[in-house]
Amino acid sequence: MTDTTAKTAVTPAVPAAAPTPAPAPRRARVWRGLTPWLFLVVPLALLITFTYAPIANMVAYSFTDWDGVSPQLHYTGGHNYAELFTRSDLFEVFFVSGYYLAASAVQIVVALYFATILSFDVRFRTFFKGVLFFPYLINGVAIGFVFLYFFQDGGTLDSVLALFGYHSSHAWLGTPFSANVSLAGVSVWRYLGLNFVLFLGAIQSIPGELYEAAELDGANRRQQFRHIIAPGIRPVLTLTVILSVSGSLSAFEIPYIMTGGATGTETFVIQTVKLAFQFNKTGLASAAAVVLLLIILAVTWVQRRLVPDDKVDLV
Amino acid sequence: MNHRRTVVLASLATALLLAGCTGTGGSSKGEEAKAPTDPSKVSGTITVLTQRTDLVQDGTMKRYAAEFNKTYPKVKVEFQALTDYETEVKIRMNTANYGDVLLIPGVIKKSDYPKFFASLGTRAERGKKYRFTDFTTVDGKVYGQSPIGVMPGFVYNKKVWRQAGVTTWPTTPAEFLADLKAIKTKTHAIPYYTNFAAQWPLTSWTFVNGSVHCDPQATTKLAKGDPWAKGADLRVGDTLLYDIVHQHLAEKDPTTTNWEASKTRLAKGEIATQWLGTWAIIQFRDAAKKAGLSPDDIGFMPFPAQVDGTFCAVVGPDYNQAVNIHSQHKEAARAWIDWFTDKSGYDKDNLAISPLKGATLPAVLKPYEDAGVKLIELDDSAGAEVKLIDDESEVGINKPDYRQSLVDLARGARSGSLDGFLDDLGKKWTAAQKNVGQ
């Protein structure tokens, strides 16, 4: 559910302009002031070109009636926003996010469980780590198609269930409830690995002596988790929750590929894409995207206020 | 701290500047792509955009180009096949770089054609030779030409239908349903396959429009009235689709259908019927050949409705080819369109209807001639208005969504009644008519 791939520009090393000791003190000062900016030129350029410029564009479109291709566009003021907030049907799709939100909760718990177990000495632990992380490496489109076969009538899921003597003729993507649960399940399968790795990294950064000391004091695994691991990974846990919530609100890839939003699986982003590319209401769709952005920012802000990111102090 | 402020301001300014540079394009207007007088003198490299990825990959398009070069030796033709044609071209059309020859995407407003494409000539002049000219006519000038004509209809497996004891085409929706029931009870085939998951096959149900009442003005009626009023064409079509699914005559789980596999399955007789178009016949026959079966078992029948005892079928254009107004080699581009339409044999290779007036029907449509099916062409003068209403109302008569909801409704995955559903569509549609009319 969480999508961390976007929005963070990688910082590449800038090869040029290593600050050489300059003779004139004034020039040296200028150089020293300039050096950090030189290093930042590339990432800033990337960030502005690929993040802020498109967002500014999107905001600009949201005040127009542009159809996405016509050379003409008219400024319509807040008309798109007014339409957005007077049409309740446009927000009904947020109910679908509920399924993904519930799935994120499951996902975090399961990821945390596996991360904890595999951070201790377990047989085949590297293998299991690989198994858990692997789905995250597969392209989302491929996953969508694979799971279409999986859920097919007489497909993989039905065959596996038949092995256990359960002969189902259930259409997994057939009703809104079952379809949404199935799709959210695919999301969990896909993003579990990422959460798992984040948790594992955080757990392994806790100094090993703490466990030793705890064990000497007679703490069992459960107590170690409660008093060492849980507080030790709190910042990562908060981050994951934020990412999961924003990911749930903006779920798109998997439902779009697998059902195209049919049978009550339409999410807010799918609806926005359809407004923009099917009905050519790019202006209205931009407004919807801006609203989604604001909602996610608001959710993040509330969460940061509720769970302030204070320093971890284990010792 | 001061530094930080300037950077933020600077980036904001850049962003706003960039935001300002949009919505430009098509400045030159009213240009014409004239047909070359001397084929040996036309030169240049032209890029042809196409949605036929299959034909580009298997080299068929290259063979056409080689054939073209026999007449036009100095023109080099390059192809770009786009998988998601509509979306990709739409984005490219914000620049000047969208090939020399392209297919007019559905999103372009008809009134904008002169801004994006060079004209191919006047309606009066082209109409003498070609069909479908009014689909791309703006102010008396024609902007596109479809290389083939297509006609909607049911692709069916003749053997299965015979096995079920049906030898004549059904003439009413009720009869059609009765025949599907016979197929269900007497054979092992799925009577009707919706192709729900592939989505676009459902949109072809809109092409029912016109054939129910044999009315060439059907498109104009869409612009003026309620397409889902009692007895209206779309209501008849949608009701039939609803009944098929509601009476369990379609596949058990529509949500996981598979388009590619459905071709072979129909050829094998596992599926009896699909509502598609003439363009599909060749694909199903190929699938039959590949499966080692007789391609002659693939049949094609019109919508089950008759006016005065005659079936009616609507012939319309496929994608229209046009010349980019920014093209540097408009003559060469025009030469390609003319040659591809008139001489390439693309229509025959696809067992399709020729866009040339007076051309004979392909042999696969012999049964149509025998049955005396009347072929009509819809008047498209209100086509642009219908598109506007469709976008405004968000109904999407040429989009899969509402038919997917209809199928969901029919199989009980969505609550409500058919009448309520169709009336709701009608309400949205007529409300949008008022907005667009202003």
GROMACS .gro file of N, CA and C in nm, chain B residues 1-141:
model
  423
  316MET      N    1   1.962   3.163   0.620
  316MET     CA    2   1.816   3.168   0.613
  316MET      C    3   1.770   3.246   0.492
  317ASN      N    4   1.839   3.360   0.466
  317ASN     CA    5   1.802   3.440   0.350
  317ASN      C    6   1.814   3.363   0.221
  318HIS      N    7   1.925   3.286   0.215
  318HIS     CA    8   1.948   3.204   0.097
  318HIS      C    9   1.829   3.116   0.068
  319ARG      N   10   1.783   3.056   0.176
  319ARG     CA   11   1.676   2.959   0.160
  319ARG      C   12   1.554   3.025   0.096
  320ARG      N   13   1.530   3.147   0.143
  320ARG     CA   14   1.411   3.216   0.095
  320ARG      C   15   1.423   3.242  -0.055
  321THR      N   16   1.542   3.289  -0.099
  321THR     CA   17   1.555   3.320  -0.242
  321THR      C   18   1.535   3.196  -0.326
  322VAL      N   19   1.591   3.083  -0.279
  322VAL     CA   20   1.580   2.962  -0.359
  322VAL      C   21   1.434   2.921  -0.373
  323VAL      N   22   1.364   2.927  -0.262
  323VAL     CA   23   1.223   2.888  -0.267
  323VAL      C   24   1.147   2.978  -0.364
  324LEU      N   25   1.176   3.109  -0.354
  324LEU     CA   26   1.108   3.203  -0.443
  324LEU      C   27   1.143   3.176  -0.588
  325ALA      N   28   1.274   3.152  -0.611
  325ALA     CA   29   1.318   3.129  -0.748
  325ALA      C   30   1.251   3.006  -0.806
  326SER      N   31   1.246   2.899  -0.726
  326SER     CA   32   1.188   2.777  -0.781
  326SER      C   33   1.039   2.795  -0.806
  327LEU      N   34   0.975   2.870  -0.718
  327LEU     CA   35   0.833   2.895  -0.736
  327LEU      C   36   0.809   2.975  -0.864
  328ALA      N   37   0.898   3.072  -0.886
  328ALA     CA   38   0.884   3.154  -1.006
  328ALA      C   39   0.903   3.067  -1.131
  329THR      N   40   1.005   2.979  -1.127
  329THR     CA   41   1.029   2.891  -1.241
  329THR      C   42   0.906   2.806  -1.266
  330ALA      N   43   0.853   2.751  -1.157
  330ALA     CA   44   0.739   2.662  -1.170
  330ALA      C   45   0.621   2.735  -1.234
  331LEU      N   46   0.599   2.858  -1.190
  331LEU     CA   47   0.487   2.932  -1.245
  331LEU      C   48   0.510   2.966  -1.391
  332LEU      N   49   0.636   2.998  -1.423
  332LEU     CA   50   0.670   3.026  -1.562
  332LEU      C   51   0.639   2.906  -1.649
  333LEU      N   52   0.684   2.787  -1.599
  333LEU     CA   53   0.662   2.665  -1.675
  333LEU      C   54   0.512   2.642  -1.692
  334ALA      N   55   0.439   2.673  -1.585
  334ALA     CA   56   0.296   2.651  -1.590
  334ALA      C   57   0.232   2.738  -1.697
  335GLY      N   58   0.295   2.852  -1.721
  335GLY     CA   59   0.241   2.941  -1.821
  335GLY      C   60   0.257   2.890  -1.963
  336CYS      N   61   0.361   2.807  -1.984
  336CYS     CA   62   0.390   2.764  -2.121
  336CYS      C   63   0.309   2.642  -2.161
  337THR      N   64   0.181   2.641  -2.143
  337THR     CA   65   0.106   2.526  -2.189
  337THR      C   66  -0.008   2.572  -2.276
  338GLY      N   67  -0.071   2.476  -2.338
  338GLY     CA   68  -0.188   2.510  -2.416
  338GLY      C   69  -0.155   2.584  -2.543
  339THR      N   70  -0.029   2.577  -2.587
  339THR     CA   71   0.002   2.634  -2.717
  339THR      C   72   0.002   2.523  -2.820
  340GLY      N   73   0.011   2.556  -2.942
  340GLY     CA   74   0.011   2.454  -3.048
  340GLY      C   75  -0.069   2.504  -3.164
  341GLY      N   76  -0.074   2.425  -3.267
  341GLY     CA   77  -0.154   2.453  -3.386
  341GLY      C   78  -0.176   2.599  -3.416
  342SER      N   79  -0.073   2.672  -3.456
  342SER     CA   80  -0.093   2.813  -3.485
  342SER      C   81  -0.136   2.833  -3.630
  343SER      N   82  -0.076   2.753  -3.717
  343SER     CA   83  -0.113   2.765  -3.858
  343SER      C   84  -0.248   2.697  -3.878
  344LYS      N   85  -0.331   2.753  -3.960
  344LYS     CA   86  -0.466   2.701  -3.977
  344LYS      C   87  -0.500   2.700  -4.124
  345GLY      N   88  -0.586   2.609  -4.161
  345GLY     CA   89  -0.634   2.609  -4.297
  345GLY      C   90  -0.534   2.562  -4.400
  346GLU      N   91  -0.433   2.485  -4.358
  346GLU     CA   92  -0.337   2.435  -4.455
  346GLU      C   93  -0.394   2.315  -4.529
  347GLU      N   94  -0.336   2.291  -4.645
  347GLU     CA   95  -0.387   2.181  -4.725
  347GLU      C   96  -0.275   2.087  -4.763
  348ALA      N   97  -0.303   1.958  -4.756
  348ALA     CA   98  -0.207   1.859  -4.805
  348ALA      C   99  -0.255   1.817  -4.943
  349LYS      N  100  -0.189   1.870  -5.045
  349LYS     CA  101  -0.236   1.843  -5.183
  349LYS      C  102  -0.182   1.710  -5.232
  350ALA      N  103  -0.260   1.647  -5.314
  350ALA     CA  104  -0.214   1.522  -5.374
  350ALA      C  105  -0.105   1.554  -5.475
  351PRO      N  106   0.006   1.480  -5.470
  351PRO     CA  107   0.117   1.509  -5.562
  351PRO      C  108   0.077   1.477  -5.706
  352THR      N  109   0.127   1.558  -5.799
  352THR     CA  110   0.094   1.535  -5.939
  352THR      C  111   0.190   1.435  -6.003
  353ASP      N  112   0.317   1.442  -5.967
  353ASP     CA  113   0.414   1.350  -6.024
  353ASP      C  114   0.475   1.262  -5.915
  354PRO      N  115   0.435   1.135  -5.908
  354PRO     CA  116   0.481   1.047  -5.800
  354PRO      C  117   0.633   1.036  -5.790
  355SER      N  118   0.703   1.047  -5.903
  355SER     CA  119   0.848   1.025  -5.898
  355SER      C  120   0.920   1.142  -5.835
  356LYS      N  121   0.851   1.258  -5.823
  356LYS     CA  122   0.920   1.376  -5.770
  356LYS      C  123   0.900   1.395  -5.620
  357VAL      N  124   0.800   1.328  -5.561
  357VAL     CA  125   0.774   1.347  -5.418
  357VAL      C  126   0.887   1.282  -5.338
  358SER      N  127   0.936   1.354  -5.239
  358SER     CA  128   1.044   1.294  -5.159
  358SER      C  129   1.026   1.330  -5.013
  359GLY      N  130   1.106   1.267  -4.929
  359GLY     CA  131   1.101   1.296  -4.786
  359GLY      C  132   1.078   1.170  -4.706
  360THR      N  133   1.108   1.179  -4.576
  360THR     CA  134   1.083   1.068  -4.485
  360THR      C  135   0.959   1.101  -4.405
  361ILE      N  136   0.860   1.013  -4.408
  361ILE     CA  137   0.740   1.039  -4.329
  361ILE      C  138   0.724   0.933  -4.220
  362THR      N  139   0.673   0.979  -4.107
  362THR     CA  140   0.645   0.888  -3.996
  362THR      C  141   0.496   0.863  -3.990
  363VAL      N  142   0.459   0.736  -3.990
  363VAL     CA  143   0.318   0.701  -3.984
  363VAL      C  144   0.289   0.641  -3.847
  364LEU      N  145   0.197   0.702  -3.773
  364LEU     CA  146   0.158   0.647  -3.643
  364LEU      C  147   0.043   0.549  -3.663
  365THR      N  148   0.050   0.438  -3.594
  365THR     CA  149  -0.058   0.339  -3.609
  365THR      C  150  -0.084   0.270  -3.477
  366GLN      N  151  -0.208   0.217  -3.465
  366GLN     CA  152  -0.239   0.140  -3.344
  366GLN      C  153  -0.217  -0.009  -3.369
  367ARG      N  154  -0.184  -0.046  -3.495
  367ARG     CA  155  -0.171  -0.188  -3.528
  367ARG      C  156  -0.030  -0.237  -3.493
  368THR      N  157  -0.003  -0.253  -3.366
  368THR     CA  158   0.128  -0.301  -3.323
  368THR      C  159   0.159  -0.437  -3.385
  369ASP      N  160   0.056  -0.521  -3.401
  369ASP     CA  161   0.078  -0.655  -3.456
  369ASP      C  162   0.132  -0.648  -3.598
  370LEU      N  163   0.076  -0.558  -3.680
  370LEU     CA  164   0.118  -0.550  -3.820
  370LEU      C  165   0.258  -0.491  -3.834
  371VAL      N  166   0.296  -0.404  -3.740
  371VAL     CA  167   0.431  -0.348  -3.747
  371VAL      C  168   0.531  -0.455  -3.705
  372GLN      N  169   0.494  -0.532  -3.602
  372GLN     CA  170   0.587  -0.634  -3.553
  372GLN      C  171   0.607  -0.747  -3.653
  373ASP      N  172   0.501  -0.792  -3.718
  373ASP     CA  173   0.520  -0.906  -3.808
  373ASP      C  174   0.563  -0.863  -3.949
  374GLY      N  175   0.591  -0.733  -3.967
  374GLY     CA  176   0.649  -0.689  -4.095
  374GLY      C  177   0.547  -0.660  -4.204
  375THR      N  178   0.417  -0.673  -4.175
  375THR     CA  179   0.316  -0.648  -4.278
  375THR      C  180   0.321  -0.502  -4.325
  376MET      N  181   0.336  -0.411  -4.229
  376MET     CA  182   0.339  -0.270  -4.264
  376MET      C  183   0.459  -0.240  -4.353
  377LYS      N  184   0.571  -0.304  -4.325
  377LYS     CA  185   0.691  -0.284  -4.406
  377LYS      C  186   0.666  -0.328  -4.549
  378ARG      N  187   0.591  -0.438  -4.562
  378ARG     CA  188   0.561  -0.487  -4.697
  378ARG      C  189   0.474  -0.387  -4.772
  379TYR      N  190   0.378  -0.326  -4.701
  379TYR     CA  191   0.297  -0.222  -4.764
  379TYR      C  192   0.388  -0.108  -4.810
  380ALA      N  193   0.481  -0.068  -4.723
  380ALA     CA  194   0.570   0.044  -4.756
  380ALA      C  195   0.654   0.011  -4.878
  381ALA      N  196   0.703  -0.112  -4.888
  381ALA     CA  197   0.783  -0.152  -5.003
  381ALA      C  198   0.701  -0.142  -5.131
  382GLU      N  199   0.576  -0.186  -5.121
  382GLU     CA  200   0.485  -0.178  -5.234
  382GLU      C  201   0.461  -0.032  -5.274
  383PHE      N  202   0.444   0.052  -5.172
  383PHE     CA  203   0.423   0.196  -5.191
  383PHE      C  204   0.542   0.259  -5.264
  384ASN      N  205   0.662   0.213  -5.230
  384ASN     CA  206   0.784   0.269  -5.289
  384ASN      C  207   0.797   0.240  -5.439
  385LYS      N  208   0.724   0.140  -5.486
  385LYS     CA  209   0.728   0.113  -5.630
  385LYS      C  210   0.670   0.230  -5.707
  386THR      N  211   0.570   0.296  -5.646
  386THR     CA  212   0.511   0.413  -5.713
  386THR      C  213   0.581   0.542  -5.670
  387TYR      N  214   0.617   0.547  -5.543
  387TYR     CA  215   0.679   0.669  -5.489
  387TYR      C  216   0.820   0.636  -5.440
  388PRO      N  217   0.917   0.625  -5.533
  388PRO     CA  218   1.050   0.574  -5.494
  388PRO      C  219   1.125   0.664  -5.397
  389LYS      N  220   1.096   0.792  -5.395
  389LYS     CA  221   1.178   0.880  -5.312
  389LYS      C  222   1.121   0.905  -5.173
  390VAL      N  223   1.010   0.843  -5.142
  390VAL     CA  224   0.950   0.864  -5.009
  390VAL      C  225   0.987   0.747  -4.919
  391LYS      N  226   1.041   0.782  -4.802
  391LYS     CA  227   1.075   0.677  -4.707
  391LYS      C  228   0.967   0.675  -4.598
  392VAL      N  229   0.907   0.560  -4.576
  392VAL     CA  230   0.798   0.551  -4.477
  392VAL      C  231   0.847   0.480  -4.353
  393GLU      N  232   0.832   0.546  -4.239
  393GLU     CA  233   0.866   0.482  -4.112
  393GLU      C  234   0.740   0.468  -4.028
  394PHE      N  235   0.733   0.360  -3.950
  394PHE     CA  236   0.612   0.337  -3.869
  394PHE      C  237   0.642   0.348  -3.721
  395GLN      N  238   0.546   0.401  -3.649
  395GLN     CA  239   0.554   0.399  -3.503
  395GLN      C  240   0.425   0.337  -3.454
  396ALA      N  241   0.437   0.221  -3.391
  396ALA     CA  242   0.318   0.154  -3.340
  396ALA      C  243   0.301   0.189  -3.193
  397LEU      N  244   0.182   0.238  -3.158
  397LEU     CA  245   0.157   0.277  -3.019
  397LEU      C  246   0.057   0.180  -2.957
  398THR      N  247   0.094   0.124  -2.843
  398THR     CA  248   0.008   0.025  -2.779
  398THR      C  249  -0.119   0.090  -2.726
  399ASP      N  250  -0.100   0.199  -2.653
  399ASP     CA  251  -0.216   0.267  -2.597
  399ASP      C  252  -0.237   0.392  -2.681
  400TYR      N  253  -0.287   0.370  -2.801
  400TYR     CA  254  -0.284   0.476  -2.903
  400TYR      C  255  -0.346   0.607  -2.855
  401GLU      N  256  -0.470   0.600  -2.809
  401GLU     CA  257  -0.543   0.723  -2.775
  401GLU      C  258  -0.467   0.811  -2.676
  402THR      N  259  -0.425   0.751  -2.565
  402THR     CA  260  -0.360   0.828  -2.459
  402THR      C  261  -0.227   0.885  -2.505
  403GLU      N  262  -0.147   0.801  -2.572
  403GLU     CA  263  -0.014   0.846  -2.610
  403GLU      C  264  -0.019   0.958  -2.712
  404VAL      N  265  -0.108   0.943  -2.810
  404VAL     CA  266  -0.116   1.046  -2.913
  404VAL      C  267  -0.170   1.176  -2.856
  405LYS      N  268  -0.266   1.162  -2.765
  405LYS     CA  269  -0.324   1.282  -2.704
  405LYS      C  270  -0.215   1.368  -2.641
  406ILE      N  271  -0.124   1.304  -2.570
  406ILE     CA  272  -0.018   1.380  -2.503
  406ILE      C  273   0.077   1.439  -2.607
  407ARG      N  274   0.110   1.360  -2.710
  407ARG     CA  275   0.203   1.410  -2.811
  407ARG      C  276   0.144   1.526  -2.889
  408MET      N  277   0.011   1.533  -2.896
  408MET     CA  278  -0.049   1.638  -2.976
  408MET      C  279  -0.042   1.774  -2.910
  409ASN      N  280   0.012   1.780  -2.790
  409ASN     CA  281   0.039   1.910  -2.729
  409ASN      C  282   0.167   1.970  -2.786
  410THR      N  283   0.242   1.891  -2.862
  410THR     CA  284   0.361   1.943  -2.929
  410THR      C  285   0.332   1.942  -3.079
  411ALA      N  286   0.435   1.974  -3.160
  411ALA     CA  287   0.416   1.967  -3.305
  411ALA      C  288   0.457   1.830  -3.357
  412ASN      N  289   0.515   1.750  -3.269
  412ASN     CA  290   0.576   1.624  -3.312
  412ASN      C  291   0.481   1.507  -3.292
  413TYR      N  292   0.385   1.490  -3.383
  413TYR     CA  293   0.298   1.373  -3.375
  413TYR      C  294   0.289   1.302  -3.509
  414GLY      N  295   0.407   1.275  -3.565
  414GLY     CA  296   0.413   1.201  -3.690
  414GLY      C  297   0.371   1.286  -3.809
  415ASP      N  298   0.382   1.230  -3.929
  415ASP     CA  299   0.335   1.300  -4.048
  415ASP      C  300   0.194   1.253  -4.083
  416VAL      N  301   0.175   1.122  -4.068
  416VAL     CA  302   0.041   1.065  -4.089
  416VAL      C  303   0.000   1.003  -3.956
  417LEU      N  304  -0.122   1.031  -3.912
  417LEU     CA  305  -0.168   0.971  -3.787
  417LEU      C  306  -0.316   0.941  -3.796
  418LEU      N  307  -0.364   0.863  -3.700
  418LEU     CA  308  -0.506   0.833  -3.693
  418LEU      C  309  -0.567   0.937  -3.599
  419ILE      N  310  -0.677   0.995  -3.640
  419ILE     CA  311  -0.738   1.101  -3.558
  419ILE      C  312  -0.792   1.040  -3.430
  420PRO      N  313  -0.736   1.079  -3.314
  420PRO     CA  314  -0.786   1.021  -3.189
  420PRO      C  315  -0.924   1.076  -3.154
  421GLY      N  316  -1.000   0.995  -3.083
  421GLY     CA  317  -1.137   1.032  -3.050
  421GLY      C  318  -1.148   1.159  -2.967
  422VAL      N  319  -1.041   1.194  -2.894
  422VAL     CA  320  -1.052   1.306  -2.801
  422VAL      C  321  -1.054   1.441  -2.872
  423ILE      N  322  -1.000   1.447  -2.994
  423ILE     CA  323  -0.993   1.577  -3.062
  423ILE      C  324  -1.132   1.623  -3.103
  424LYS      N  325  -1.164   1.745  -3.063
  424LYS     CA  326  -1.294   1.802  -3.100
  424LYS      C  327  -1.294   1.824  -3.250
  425LYS      N  328  -1.408   1.796  -3.311
  425LYS     CA  329  -1.415   1.810  -3.456
  425LYS      C  330  -1.380   1.953  -3.499
  426SER      N  331  -1.426   2.050  -3.421
  426SER     CA  332  -1.400   2.188  -3.460
  426SER      C  333  -1.251   2.223  -3.453
  427ASP      N  334  -1.173   2.139  -3.383
  427ASP     CA  335  -1.029   2.165  -3.373
  427ASP      C  336  -0.950   2.099  -3.486
  428TYR      N  337  -1.015   2.018  -3.568
  428TYR     CA  338  -0.942   1.949  -3.674
  428TYR      C  339  -0.855   2.043  -3.758
  429PRO      N  340  -0.908   2.160  -3.801
  429PRO     CA  341  -0.825   2.247  -3.883
  429PRO      C  342  -0.700   2.297  -3.812
  430LYS      N  343  -0.698   2.290  -3.678
  430LYS     CA  344  -0.579   2.335  -3.605
  430LYS      C  345  -0.473   2.229  -3.600
  431PHE      N  346  -0.514   2.102  -3.613
  431PHE     CA  347  -0.417   1.992  -3.598
  431PHE      C  348  -0.382   1.925  -3.731
  432PHE      N  349  -0.475   1.928  -3.826
  432PHE     CA  350  -0.453   1.849  -3.947
  432PHE      C  351  -0.462   1.937  -4.072
  433ALA      N  352  -0.391   1.891  -4.177
  433ALA     CA  353  -0.401   1.959  -4.306
  433ALA      C  354  -0.519   1.897  -4.381
  434SER      N  355  -0.591   1.979  -4.452
  434SER     CA  356  -0.710   1.928  -4.520
  434SER      C  357  -0.674   1.843  -4.641
  435LEU      N  358  -0.759   1.746  -4.670
  435LEU     CA  359  -0.732   1.657  -4.783
  435LEU      C  360  -0.813   1.698  -4.906
  436GLY      N  361  -0.894   1.800  -4.892
  436GLY     CA  362  -0.975   1.843  -5.005
  436GLY      C  363  -1.116   1.877  -4.960
  437THR      N  364  -1.199   1.918  -5.053
  437THR     CA  365  -1.336   1.956  -5.014
  437THR      C  366  -1.425   1.832  -5.007
  438ARG      N  367  -1.530   1.848  -4.930
  438ARG     CA  368  -1.628   1.740  -4.913
  438ARG      C  369  -1.691   1.706  -5.047
  439ALA      N  370  -1.721   1.810  -5.124
  439ALA     CA  371  -1.790   1.791  -5.251
  439ALA      C  372  -1.706   1.706  -5.346
  440GLU      N  373  -1.576   1.734  -5.344
  440GLU     CA  374  -1.487   1.664  -5.437
  440GLU      C  375  -1.459   1.521  -5.389
  441ARG      N  376  -1.428   1.505  -5.260
  441ARG     CA  377  -1.392   1.372  -5.208
  441ARG      C  378  -1.513   1.279  -5.196
  442GLY      N  379  -1.628   1.341  -5.170
  442GLY     CA  380  -1.749   1.262  -5.151
  442GLY      C  381  -1.788   1.181  -5.274
  443LYS      N  382  -1.739   1.224  -5.390
  443LYS     CA  383  -1.772   1.150  -5.512
  443LYS      C  384  -1.707   1.013  -5.511
  444LYS      N  385  -1.587   1.007  -5.454
  444LYS     CA  386  -1.509   0.884  -5.461
  444LYS      C  387  -1.518   0.801  -5.333
  445TYR      N  388  -1.521   0.870  -5.217
  445TYR     CA  389  -1.506   0.798  -5.091
  445TYR      C  390  -1.633   0.799  -5.006
  446ARG      N  391  -1.643   0.696  -4.924
  446ARG     CA  392  -1.749   0.692  -4.823
  446ARG      C  393  -1.701   0.762  -4.696
  447PHE      N  394  -1.790   0.782  -4.604
  447PHE     CA  395  -1.763   0.831  -4.467
  447PHE      C  396  -1.700   0.970  -4.463
  448THR      N  397  -1.705   1.048  -4.571
  448THR     CA  398  -1.633   1.176  -4.568
  448THR      C  399  -1.688   1.273  -4.464
  449ASP      N  400  -1.820   1.268  -4.436
  449ASP     CA  401  -1.873   1.370  -4.344
  449ASP      C  402  -1.832   1.346  -4.199
  450PHE      N  403  -1.770   1.230  -4.170
  450PHE     CA  404  -1.724   1.207  -4.034
  450PHE      C  405  -1.606   1.299  -3.998
  451THR      N  406  -1.535   1.349  -4.100
  451THR     CA  407  -1.420   1.436  -4.071
  451THR      C  408  -1.433   1.570  -4.141
  452THR      N  409  -1.554   1.606  -4.181
  452THR     CA  410  -1.571   1.732  -4.254
  452THR      C  411  -1.594   1.848  -4.157
  453VAL      N  412  -1.513   1.954  -4.173
  453VAL     CA  413  -1.535   2.077  -4.098
  453VAL      C  414  -1.540   2.190  -4.199
  454ASP      N  415  -1.647   2.267  -4.200
  454ASP     CA  416  -1.666   2.378  -4.295
  454ASP      C  417  -1.640   2.336  -4.439
  455GLY      N  418  -1.692   2.224  -4.476
  455GLY     CA  419  -1.683   2.181  -4.616
  455GLY      C  420  -1.552   2.116  -4.654
  456LYS      N  421  -1.455   2.113  -4.561
  456LYS     CA  422  -1.328   2.050  -4.593
  456LYS      C  423  -1.311   1.920  -4.516
   0.00000   0.00000   0.00000
